[in-house]
Short mmCIF file of C-alpha atoms and ligand atoms in Angstrom, two decimals:
data_model
loop_
_atom_site.label_atom_id
_atom_site.label_comp_id
_atom_site.label_asym_id
_atom_site.label_seq_id
_atom_site.Cartn_x
_atom_site.Cartn_y
_atom_site.Cartn_z
CA MET A 1 23.33 1.34 33.58
CA LYS A 2 19.58 0.92 33.81
CA ASN A 3 17.64 0.65 30.52
CA THR A 4 15.07 3.20 31.69
CA MET A 5 14.04 6.81 31.16
CA THR A 6 13.20 9.14 34.01
CA MET A 7 10.64 11.91 33.49
CA ILE A 8 10.20 14.78 35.91
CA ASP A 9 6.96 16.72 36.34
CA ASN A 10 8.37 20.23 36.82
CA ARG A 11 5.17 21.36 38.54
CA THR A 12 5.57 18.94 41.44
CA GLY A 13 9.16 17.77 41.14
CA LYS A 14 7.93 14.14 41.12
CA SER A 15 9.89 11.74 38.92
CA TYR A 16 8.66 8.70 37.03
CA GLU A 17 10.62 5.84 35.50
CA PHE A 18 9.82 3.98 32.29
CA ASP A 19 11.48 0.96 30.67
CA ILE A 20 13.34 1.37 27.41
CA GLN A 21 13.05 -1.51 24.98
CA ASP A 22 15.65 -1.86 22.21
CA ALA A 23 14.72 -2.69 18.63
CA THR A 24 16.69 -5.08 16.37
CA ARG A 25 16.79 -2.21 13.84
CA GLY A 26 15.83 1.43 14.24
CA PRO A 27 14.96 3.49 17.30
CA SER A 28 14.35 2.00 20.75
CA VAL A 29 11.01 2.65 22.42
CA VAL A 30 10.06 3.96 25.84
CA ASN A 31 7.33 1.72 27.22
CA ILE A 32 4.71 4.15 28.50
CA SER A 33 1.91 1.63 29.04
CA SER A 34 2.06 2.40 32.80
CA PHE A 35 2.12 6.18 32.19
CA TYR A 36 -1.49 6.81 33.23
CA ALA A 37 -1.23 4.47 36.23
CA GLN A 38 1.93 6.23 37.41
CA THR A 39 1.15 9.87 36.60
CA GLY A 40 -2.63 10.15 36.22
CA MET A 41 -2.01 11.79 32.83
CA PHE A 42 -2.22 10.67 29.20
CA THR A 43 0.38 11.31 26.53
CA TYR A 44 -0.54 13.34 23.44
CA ASP A 45 0.95 12.52 20.02
CA ASN A 46 -1.10 14.05 17.21
CA GLY A 47 -0.89 11.82 14.10
CA PHE A 48 1.25 9.28 16.00
CA THR A 49 4.51 10.85 14.86
CA SER A 50 6.44 9.34 17.80
CA THR A 51 4.28 6.41 18.85
CA ALA A 52 4.97 2.72 18.13
CA SER A 53 1.54 1.09 18.05
CA CYS A 54 2.77 -2.52 18.04
CA LYS A 55 5.79 -4.82 17.99
CA SER A 56 6.41 -6.24 14.54
CA LYS A 57 8.84 -8.49 12.66
CA ILE A 58 7.49 -7.95 9.15
CA THR A 59 8.68 -4.72 7.51
CA PHE A 60 11.31 -2.18 8.47
CA ILE A 61 11.80 1.36 7.15
CA ASP A 62 14.79 3.58 7.93
CA GLY A 63 13.43 6.94 6.81
CA GLU A 64 16.72 8.76 7.30
CA LYS A 65 18.69 6.33 5.14
CA GLY A 66 15.86 5.70 2.64
CA GLU A 67 15.83 1.98 3.39
CA LEU A 68 12.96 -0.50 3.15
CA ARG A 69 13.18 -4.20 4.10
CA TYR A 70 10.61 -6.98 3.98
CA ARG A 71 11.49 -9.69 6.53
CA GLY A 72 15.03 -8.31 6.66
CA ILE A 73 15.58 -8.34 2.88
CA LYS A 74 16.25 -5.01 1.19
CA ILE A 75 13.63 -3.95 -1.36
CA GLU A 76 16.37 -3.59 -4.00
CA ASP A 77 17.02 -7.35 -3.67
CA LEU A 78 13.34 -8.12 -4.30
CA ALA A 79 12.10 -5.62 -6.88
CA PRO A 80 12.47 -6.39 -9.74
CA LYS A 81 14.76 -9.39 -9.05
CA ARG A 82 12.08 -11.57 -7.43
CA SER A 83 8.48 -12.00 -8.46
CA TYR A 84 5.54 -10.56 -6.56
CA LEU A 85 4.41 -14.07 -5.58
CA GLU A 86 7.86 -14.84 -4.12
CA THR A 87 7.52 -11.61 -2.12
CA CYS A 88 4.05 -12.66 -0.91
CA TYR A 89 5.44 -16.02 0.19
CA LEU A 90 8.30 -14.23 1.97
CA LEU A 91 5.96 -11.93 3.90
CA LEU A 92 3.60 -14.74 4.85
CA ASN A 93 6.23 -17.34 5.78
CA ASP A 94 9.25 -15.28 6.85
CA ARG A 95 11.42 -16.88 4.14
CA LEU A 96 11.61 -17.06 0.37
CA PRO A 97 10.14 -20.19 -1.24
CA ASP A 98 12.11 -22.89 -3.07
CA GLU A 99 11.04 -23.79 -6.60
CA GLN A 100 8.50 -26.44 -5.55
CA GLU A 101 6.99 -24.27 -2.82
CA LEU A 102 6.59 -21.39 -5.27
CA LEU A 103 4.93 -23.66 -7.83
CA LYS A 104 2.48 -24.97 -5.24
CA PHE A 105 1.73 -21.46 -3.95
CA ASP A 106 1.20 -20.15 -7.49
CA LEU A 107 -1.12 -23.05 -8.41
CA GLU A 108 -3.19 -22.64 -5.28
CA LEU A 109 -3.66 -18.91 -5.93
CA ARG A 110 -4.73 -19.64 -9.51
CA HIS A 111 -7.32 -22.13 -8.24
CA ARG A 112 -8.64 -19.71 -5.65
CA SER A 113 -8.92 -16.72 -8.01
CA LEU A 114 -12.58 -17.37 -8.89
CA LEU A 115 -15.33 -15.50 -7.05
CA HIS A 116 -18.56 -17.07 -5.82
CA GLU A 117 -21.20 -16.39 -8.50
CA ASN A 118 -23.44 -14.65 -5.95
CA LEU A 119 -20.73 -12.12 -5.21
CA LYS A 120 -21.07 -10.78 -8.74
CA ASN A 121 -24.54 -9.51 -7.79
CA ILE A 122 -22.98 -7.12 -5.29
CA PHE A 123 -21.50 -5.13 -8.17
CA ALA A 124 -24.87 -4.99 -9.94
CA THR A 125 -26.27 -2.90 -7.07
CA PHE A 126 -23.77 -0.08 -7.70
CA PRO A 127 -24.38 2.61 -10.32
CA THR A 128 -22.31 2.38 -13.50
CA GLY A 129 -19.44 4.81 -13.01
CA ALA A 130 -19.04 3.92 -9.31
CA HIS A 131 -15.43 4.52 -8.34
CA PRO A 132 -13.68 1.11 -8.28
CA MET A 133 -12.22 1.84 -4.81
CA ALA A 134 -15.70 2.20 -3.31
CA ALA A 135 -16.89 -0.96 -5.06
CA LEU A 136 -13.74 -2.84 -4.04
CA SER A 137 -14.08 -1.92 -0.39
CA ALA A 138 -17.74 -3.01 -0.37
CA ALA A 139 -17.08 -6.26 -2.29
CA THR A 140 -14.19 -7.15 0.04
CA ALA A 141 -16.46 -6.67 3.07
CA ALA A 142 -19.06 -8.83 1.27
CA LEU A 143 -16.45 -11.58 0.85
CA SER A 144 -16.65 -12.11 4.62
CA THR A 145 -20.27 -13.29 4.24
CA PHE A 146 -19.03 -16.23 2.14
CA TYR A 147 -16.36 -17.24 4.65
CA TYR A 148 -18.13 -16.33 7.86
CA SER A 149 -17.58 -19.61 9.72
CA HIS A 150 -13.86 -19.04 9.23
CA LEU A 151 -14.05 -16.29 11.85
CA ASP A 152 -13.41 -18.92 14.50
CA ILE A 153 -10.13 -20.15 13.06
CA SER A 154 -7.30 -19.94 15.52
CA ASP A 155 -4.37 -21.85 14.08
CA GLU A 156 -1.55 -21.11 11.65
CA ASN A 157 -3.02 -23.27 8.85
CA GLY A 158 -6.36 -21.49 9.08
CA TYR A 159 -4.72 -18.05 9.08
CA GLN A 160 -2.57 -18.92 6.07
CA GLU A 161 -5.58 -20.21 4.14
CA MET A 162 -7.50 -16.99 4.87
CA ALA A 163 -4.47 -15.11 3.58
CA ARG A 164 -3.99 -17.10 0.38
CA ARG A 165 -7.69 -16.84 -0.45
CA ILE A 166 -7.89 -13.07 -0.26
CA ILE A 167 -4.58 -12.56 -2.09
CA ALA A 168 -5.89 -14.82 -4.88
CA LYS A 169 -9.27 -13.09 -5.15
CA MET A 170 -8.22 -9.44 -4.89
CA PRO A 171 -7.19 -9.03 -8.57
CA THR A 172 -10.52 -10.55 -9.63
CA LEU A 173 -12.46 -8.25 -7.29
CA ALA A 174 -10.50 -5.23 -8.54
CA ALA A 175 -10.95 -6.13 -12.22
CA PHE A 176 -14.69 -6.71 -11.66
CA ALA A 177 -14.96 -3.34 -9.89
CA TYR A 178 -13.35 -1.70 -12.92
CA ARG A 179 -15.45 -3.50 -15.51
CA HIS A 180 -18.60 -2.63 -13.64
CA SER A 181 -17.51 1.03 -13.48
CA ILE A 182 -17.42 1.19 -17.28
CA GLY A 183 -20.45 -1.05 -17.81
CA ALA A 184 -18.42 -3.88 -19.38
CA PRO A 185 -19.10 -7.61 -18.83
CA PHE A 186 -16.95 -9.41 -16.26
CA ILE A 187 -14.09 -11.56 -17.47
CA GLN A 188 -13.38 -14.61 -15.35
CA PRO A 189 -9.78 -15.42 -14.41
CA ASP A 190 -7.85 -17.70 -16.76
CA ILE A 191 -6.12 -20.46 -14.83
CA ASP A 192 -3.38 -20.73 -17.45
CA ARG A 193 -2.14 -17.22 -16.75
CA SER A 194 0.17 -16.03 -13.98
CA TYR A 195 -1.11 -13.86 -11.12
CA THR A 196 -0.07 -10.54 -12.64
CA GLU A 197 -0.84 -11.42 -16.25
CA ASN A 198 -4.28 -12.61 -15.20
CA PHE A 199 -5.13 -9.20 -13.78
CA LEU A 200 -4.23 -7.47 -17.06
CA TYR A 201 -6.23 -10.13 -18.91
CA MET A 202 -9.35 -9.58 -16.76
CA MET A 203 -9.03 -5.82 -17.31
CA ARG A 204 -8.60 -5.99 -21.08
CA ALA A 205 -10.22 -9.07 -22.56
CA TYR A 206 -13.46 -9.30 -24.49
CA PRO A 207 -15.89 -12.13 -23.71
CA GLY A 208 -14.32 -15.25 -25.19
CA GLY A 209 -10.90 -14.11 -24.07
CA LYS A 210 -9.79 -12.06 -27.08
CA MET A 211 -7.76 -8.92 -26.59
CA HIS A 212 -7.20 -6.00 -28.88
CA HIS A 213 -4.87 -3.70 -27.05
CA GLY A 214 -2.75 -0.76 -28.04
CA ILE A 215 -2.66 1.52 -31.05
CA ASN A 216 -1.11 -1.20 -33.18
CA GLY A 217 -3.88 -3.59 -32.28
CA GLU A 218 -1.56 -6.08 -30.59
CA ARG A 219 -3.45 -9.01 -29.15
CA LYS A 220 -0.96 -10.16 -26.57
CA ILE A 221 -0.12 -8.94 -23.11
CA LYS A 222 3.56 -8.06 -23.44
CA ALA A 223 6.07 -9.69 -21.09
CA ILE A 224 7.46 -6.25 -20.27
CA GLU A 225 4.03 -5.06 -19.15
CA ILE A 226 3.70 -8.04 -16.82
CA LYS A 227 7.18 -7.38 -15.42
CA ALA A 228 6.41 -3.69 -14.83
CA LEU A 229 3.13 -4.39 -13.05
CA ASP A 230 4.66 -7.23 -11.04
CA THR A 231 7.36 -4.82 -9.84
CA ILE A 232 4.70 -2.27 -8.87
CA PHE A 233 2.87 -4.96 -6.86
CA THR A 234 6.12 -5.93 -5.09
CA LEU A 235 6.93 -2.32 -4.21
CA HIS A 236 3.49 -1.91 -2.62
CA ALA A 237 3.44 -5.24 -0.75
CA ASP A 238 3.90 -3.82 2.76
CA HIS A 239 4.97 -0.63 4.48
CA GLU A 240 4.81 -1.18 8.23
CA GLN A 241 2.31 0.78 10.37
CA ASN A 242 0.90 3.30 7.85
CA ALA A 243 -2.68 4.63 8.05
CA SER A 244 -4.39 1.71 6.27
CA THR A 245 -2.39 -1.00 8.07
CA THR A 246 -3.11 0.70 11.38
CA THR A 247 -6.79 0.66 10.38
CA VAL A 248 -6.62 -3.08 9.59
CA ARG A 249 -4.97 -3.79 12.94
CA GLY A 250 -7.48 -1.55 14.73
CA VAL A 251 -10.48 -3.40 13.26
CA ALA A 252 -8.76 -6.74 13.89
CA SER A 253 -8.27 -5.75 17.54
CA THR A 254 -12.05 -5.93 18.11
CA GLY A 255 -12.12 -9.53 16.85
CA ALA A 256 -13.92 -8.67 13.60
CA HIS A 257 -13.55 -10.77 10.45
CA PRO A 258 -10.19 -10.25 8.67
CA TYR A 259 -11.83 -9.48 5.31
CA VAL A 260 -13.87 -6.70 6.94
CA ALA A 261 -10.65 -5.40 8.47
CA ILE A 262 -9.09 -5.38 4.99
CA SER A 263 -12.15 -3.66 3.57
CA ALA A 264 -11.61 -0.91 6.17
CA GLY A 265 -7.94 -0.78 5.13
CA ILE A 266 -9.02 -0.29 1.51
CA SER A 267 -11.21 2.66 2.56
CA ALA A 268 -8.34 4.19 4.54
CA LEU A 269 -6.02 3.77 1.56
CA TRP A 270 -8.37 5.59 -0.79
CA GLY A 271 -7.60 9.09 0.55
CA ARG A 272 -5.19 11.20 -1.47
CA ALA A 273 -2.79 11.71 1.45
CA HIS A 274 -2.22 7.92 1.30
CA GLY A 275 -2.78 5.48 -1.60
CA GLY A 276 -5.13 7.79 -3.48
CA ALA A 277 -2.12 9.99 -4.25
CA ASN A 278 -1.24 7.93 -7.36
CA GLU A 279 -4.52 8.88 -9.05
CA SER A 280 -4.14 12.50 -7.88
CA VAL A 281 -0.59 12.74 -9.28
CA ILE A 282 -1.72 12.05 -12.84
CA LYS A 283 -4.77 14.29 -12.48
CA GLN A 284 -2.43 17.03 -11.25
CA LEU A 285 0.07 16.52 -14.10
CA GLU A 286 -2.81 16.71 -16.58
CA MET A 287 -4.10 19.86 -14.90
CA ILE A 288 -0.65 21.50 -15.04
CA GLY A 289 -0.79 20.64 -18.73
CA SER A 290 2.61 21.83 -19.92
CA VAL A 291 6.16 22.39 -18.71
CA GLU A 292 5.65 26.18 -18.90
CA ASN A 293 3.04 26.02 -16.11
CA VAL A 294 5.21 24.14 -13.61
CA ASP A 295 6.66 27.25 -11.89
CA LYS A 296 3.16 28.57 -11.18
CA TYR A 297 2.12 25.33 -9.44
CA ILE A 298 5.37 25.06 -7.48
CA ALA A 299 4.65 28.57 -6.16
CA LYS A 300 1.12 27.47 -5.18
CA ALA A 301 2.53 24.42 -3.34
CA LYS A 302 4.88 26.70 -1.37
CA ASP A 303 2.22 29.28 -0.48
CA PRO A 304 1.15 28.76 3.17
CA ASN A 305 -2.24 30.33 2.38
CA ASP A 306 -2.95 27.89 -0.45
CA GLU A 307 -4.06 24.33 0.32
CA PHE A 308 -2.53 23.07 -2.95
CA ARG A 309 0.09 20.35 -2.38
CA LEU A 310 2.36 18.67 -4.87
CA MET A 311 0.90 15.19 -5.10
CA GLY A 312 3.52 12.44 -4.98
CA PHE A 313 5.84 14.53 -2.81
CA GLY A 314 6.64 14.07 0.87
CA HIS A 315 6.35 11.18 3.26
CA ARG A 316 5.87 10.83 6.98
CA VAL A 317 8.78 8.42 7.33
CA TYR A 318 11.14 8.92 4.36
CA LYS A 319 13.20 12.05 4.95
CA ASN A 320 15.99 11.33 2.48
CA PHE A 321 14.44 9.48 -0.45
CA ASP A 322 11.79 6.84 -1.00
CA PRO A 323 13.67 3.71 -2.22
CA ARG A 324 10.51 2.50 -3.99
CA ALA A 325 10.43 5.73 -5.99
CA LYS A 326 14.06 5.22 -7.03
CA ILE A 327 13.29 1.72 -8.35
CA LEU A 328 10.25 3.00 -10.24
CA LYS A 329 12.18 5.91 -11.76
CA ASN A 330 14.74 3.41 -13.09
CA LEU A 331 11.93 1.24 -14.40
CA GLN A 332 10.31 4.26 -16.05
CA ASP A 333 13.60 5.08 -17.81
CA GLN A 334 13.93 1.47 -19.00
CA LEU A 335 10.36 1.38 -20.26
CA LYS A 336 10.49 4.71 -22.06
CA ASP A 337 11.27 3.20 -25.44
CA GLU A 338 9.49 -0.12 -25.05
CA LEU A 339 6.16 1.13 -23.76
CA ASN A 340 4.20 4.07 -24.95
CA LEU A 341 5.07 6.39 -22.01
CA ASP A 342 3.28 9.73 -22.26
CA SER A 343 6.17 12.08 -23.02
CA ASN A 344 4.26 15.25 -22.13
CA LEU A 345 3.35 13.89 -18.66
CA MET A 346 6.92 12.66 -18.19
CA ASN A 347 8.36 16.04 -19.17
CA ILE A 348 6.10 17.85 -16.71
CA ALA A 349 6.97 15.32 -13.99
CA ASN A 350 10.70 15.65 -14.70
CA LYS A 351 10.47 19.44 -14.56
CA ILE A 352 8.62 19.37 -11.22
CA GLU A 353 11.20 16.98 -9.82
CA GLU A 354 14.11 19.11 -11.06
CA ILE A 355 12.73 22.33 -9.59
CA ALA A 356 11.51 20.86 -6.31
CA LEU A 357 14.75 19.02 -5.56
CA ALA A 358 16.69 22.28 -5.84
CA ASP A 359 14.17 24.46 -3.98
CA GLU A 360 14.77 25.56 -0.38
CA TYR A 361 11.08 24.98 0.57
CA PHE A 362 11.24 21.29 -0.39
CA ILE A 363 14.84 20.74 0.78
CA SER A 364 14.27 22.19 4.25
CA ARG A 365 11.11 20.13 4.75
CA LYS A 366 12.78 17.02 3.34
CA LEU A 367 10.10 16.58 0.68
CA TYR A 368 11.14 14.09 -2.00
CA PRO A 369 9.17 12.30 -4.73
CA ASN A 370 7.45 9.22 -3.31
CA ILE A 371 6.33 5.99 -5.02
CA ASP A 372 3.10 7.58 -6.25
CA PHE A 373 4.96 10.23 -8.20
CA TYR A 374 6.24 7.61 -10.65
CA SER A 375 3.73 4.76 -10.62
CA GLY A 376 1.00 6.68 -12.50
CA VAL A 377 3.06 7.36 -15.62
CA ILE A 378 3.95 3.65 -15.87
CA LEU A 379 0.36 2.52 -15.24
CA THR A 380 -0.89 4.97 -17.88
CA ALA A 381 1.50 3.33 -20.35
CA LEU A 382 -0.08 -0.04 -19.47
CA ASP A 383 -3.37 1.43 -20.69
CA ILE A 384 -4.81 1.43 -17.17
CA GLU A 385 -7.42 4.02 -16.25
CA LYS A 386 -6.56 6.49 -13.46
CA SER A 387 -9.44 5.19 -11.32
CA MET A 388 -7.62 1.83 -11.15
CA PHE A 389 -4.30 3.14 -9.83
CA THR A 390 -5.34 2.90 -6.17
CA PRO A 391 -7.04 -0.52 -6.64
CA ILE A 392 -3.67 -1.69 -8.02
CA PHE A 393 -2.06 -0.42 -4.80
CA VAL A 394 -4.73 -2.48 -2.97
CA ILE A 395 -3.83 -5.66 -4.88
CA GLY A 396 -0.16 -5.23 -3.98
CA ARG A 397 -0.85 -4.30 -0.34
CA THR A 398 -3.35 -7.09 0.44
CA VAL A 399 -0.52 -9.43 1.40
CA GLY A 400 0.88 -6.82 3.79
CA TRP A 401 -2.48 -6.23 5.47
CA ILE A 402 -3.23 -9.92 5.94
CA THR A 403 0.30 -10.65 7.19
CA GLN A 404 -0.06 -7.84 9.73
CA TRP A 405 -3.47 -9.27 10.69
CA MET A 406 -1.88 -12.70 11.28
CA GLU A 407 0.88 -11.15 13.38
CA PHE A 408 -1.73 -9.34 15.43
CA LYS A 409 -3.77 -12.53 15.97
CA LYS A 410 -0.68 -14.39 17.20
CA ASP A 411 0.50 -11.55 19.46
CA LYS A 412 0.21 -12.69 23.10
CA GLU A 413 0.17 -9.05 24.25
CA LYS A 414 -2.67 -8.02 21.88
CA LYS A 415 -5.24 -5.57 23.16
CA ILE A 416 -8.21 -3.75 21.69
CA ALA A 417 -7.07 -0.43 20.13
CA ARG A 418 -8.52 2.23 22.41
CA PRO A 419 -6.65 5.55 22.46
CA ARG A 420 -7.44 8.31 24.99
CA GLN A 421 -8.05 12.02 24.35
CA LEU A 422 -7.28 15.50 25.60
CA TYR A 423 -10.82 16.71 26.30
CA LEU A 424 -11.33 20.43 25.65
CA GLY A 425 -15.12 20.56 25.38
CA LYS A 426 -17.73 21.82 27.84
N1 CMC B 1 3.54 19.75 -1.20
C1 CMC B 1 3.81 20.91 -0.56
N2 CMC B 1 4.10 21.00 0.75
C2 CMC B 1 4.11 19.86 1.45
C3 CMC B 1 3.85 18.60 0.87
C4 CMC B 1 3.55 18.57 -0.51
N3 CMC B 1 3.28 17.40 -1.12
N4 CMC B 1 3.92 17.64 1.81
C5 CMC B 1 4.22 18.26 2.96
N5 CMC B 1 4.35 19.61 2.76
C6 CMC B 1 4.73 20.62 3.75
C7 CMC B 1 3.56 20.95 4.67
O1 CMC B 1 2.80 22.01 4.19
C8 CMC B 1 4.31 21.29 5.94
O2 CMC B 1 4.84 22.59 5.80
P1 CMC B 1 4.95 23.59 7.09
O3 CMC B 1 5.92 22.92 8.01
O4 CMC B 1 5.43 24.88 6.53
O5 CMC B 1 3.55 23.67 7.67
C9 CMC B 1 5.50 20.33 5.96
O6 CMC B 1 5.74 20.04 4.57
C10 CMC B 1 5.24 19.02 6.72
O7 CMC B 1 4.05 18.44 6.20
P2 CMC B 1 3.07 17.50 7.05
O8 CMC B 1 1.74 17.48 6.40
O9 CMC B 1 3.13 17.91 8.51
O10 CMC B 1 3.83 16.09 6.92
P3 CMC B 1 3.19 14.66 7.22
O11 CMC B 1 4.31 13.76 7.53
O12 CMC B 1 2.09 14.77 8.23
O13 CMC B 1 2.49 14.26 5.81
C11 CMC B 1 2.16 13.40 3.62
C12 CMC B 1 3.02 13.37 4.90
C13 CMC B 1 2.56 12.26 2.70
C14 CMC B 1 0.66 13.20 4.00
C15 CMC B 1 2.34 14.77 2.92
O14 CMC B 1 3.70 14.94 2.56
C16 CMC B 1 1.46 14.93 1.67
O15 CMC B 1 0.31 15.37 1.80
N6 CMC B 1 1.97 14.59 0.46
C17 CMC B 1 1.18 14.61 -0.76
C18 CMC B 1 0.33 13.35 -0.85
C19 CMC B 1 1.14 12.13 -1.20
O16 CMC B 1 1.96 12.13 -2.11
N7 CMC B 1 0.86 11.03 -0.48
C20 CMC B 1 1.49 9.72 -0.75
C21 CMC B 1 2.40 9.26 0.32
S1 CMC B 1 3.40 7.86 -0.23
C22 CMC B 1 2.27 6.56 -0.49
C23 CMC B 1 1.82 5.98 0.77
O17 CMC B 1 2.62 5.28 1.39
O18 CMC B 1 0.66 6.20 1.13
#
């Protein structure tokens, strides 16, 4: 049996043959790279619902089964069992680190977490109140000016160093973007704190390093808060060829600097159909206001003449459940008593979930709660402003973007991204 697919043009009766390539997991692909040469036509796939844009060995999603794997390992075996830094090491190196390797990796990231003093001036040019996502995208692009000569790197060591540097600096950039947005002085990273703790520290501390957080005036960052945020980072670490990763690969395909490619990824993530959904979910829950109003908004979401959508519901790939959402829902239940979870927001969210999961509109379209439906309530309990929800997604996803960039650079079949079009103009 030949591993090919034959297509017939019913207008002419001519047939064309294309190779089928099998995947190690998931659907096979039909290689249509010779389609134009053979047929003189292009293929049309609006929104890339059926198109594989690359070959990859990093992350795998089975949307029907609700399965997510990083480098072959199921997400349930990583979050919350392994730390975010172990997950970063796994994505970058295709294996989990041993104790010594993790220690070395952790120390290097701590050392690299500082920003060049001149980079701070970038933030000063933005108005107070600037959305941290806009500032973060701009500051990440600006980072490329400090590491410009590194554009010529072409070996594994160079790629890995580029990766470790941006992973280390992203929490500092994000915290600075936040502090600028509220007109507060920047807090430099503290080398004695872990990756995730350091981010909370830079968000909360007063100059001199003191913290006064929470209604009881506790000064510490609680271990449970670090664990919750670390799990959120791990769940966001990579997600195969989504809109922002495709953007990063697209910019990388022109040979541009990787930090500019990541800056473009940050911009792509900002939209509410993608990473911006976590901020929109909480805004929507606040707008709904009380459990009594839920029915009205469910009706709006179902109305084909109303553009209103339930934020945090639906996914292009997951058609059963989002495994990341399941982990976060468990985490939310565990945290309920230990952290100050907003019970009104949780009640509204629970009611929406209950109604939607039993409603024909959502069932028939396979619309389930996604990761963003749950992350906001947890982040709110960590005293994090809504405007920082998507920057937190950025921190988690930076490792995924840079790993995908490295894979692209090493791909012997790489080509500039240059889709075609169906022209319908004059
Ligand atoms: N509320 C109400 N209806 C919806 C929703 C929703 N959240 N999502 C999809 N639909 C309907 C949509 O109207 C359409 O109905 P019909 O067939 O009658 O026209 C049908 O479901 C299919 O929708 P689609 O827009 O063609 O699906 P898609 O795969 O192109 O879009 C999505 C996926 C995530 C953009 C979309 O579900 C959505 O807008 N969700 C809300 C935003 C959100 O939560 N985004 C976060 C995604 S997870 C984080 C990440 O990885 O970025």
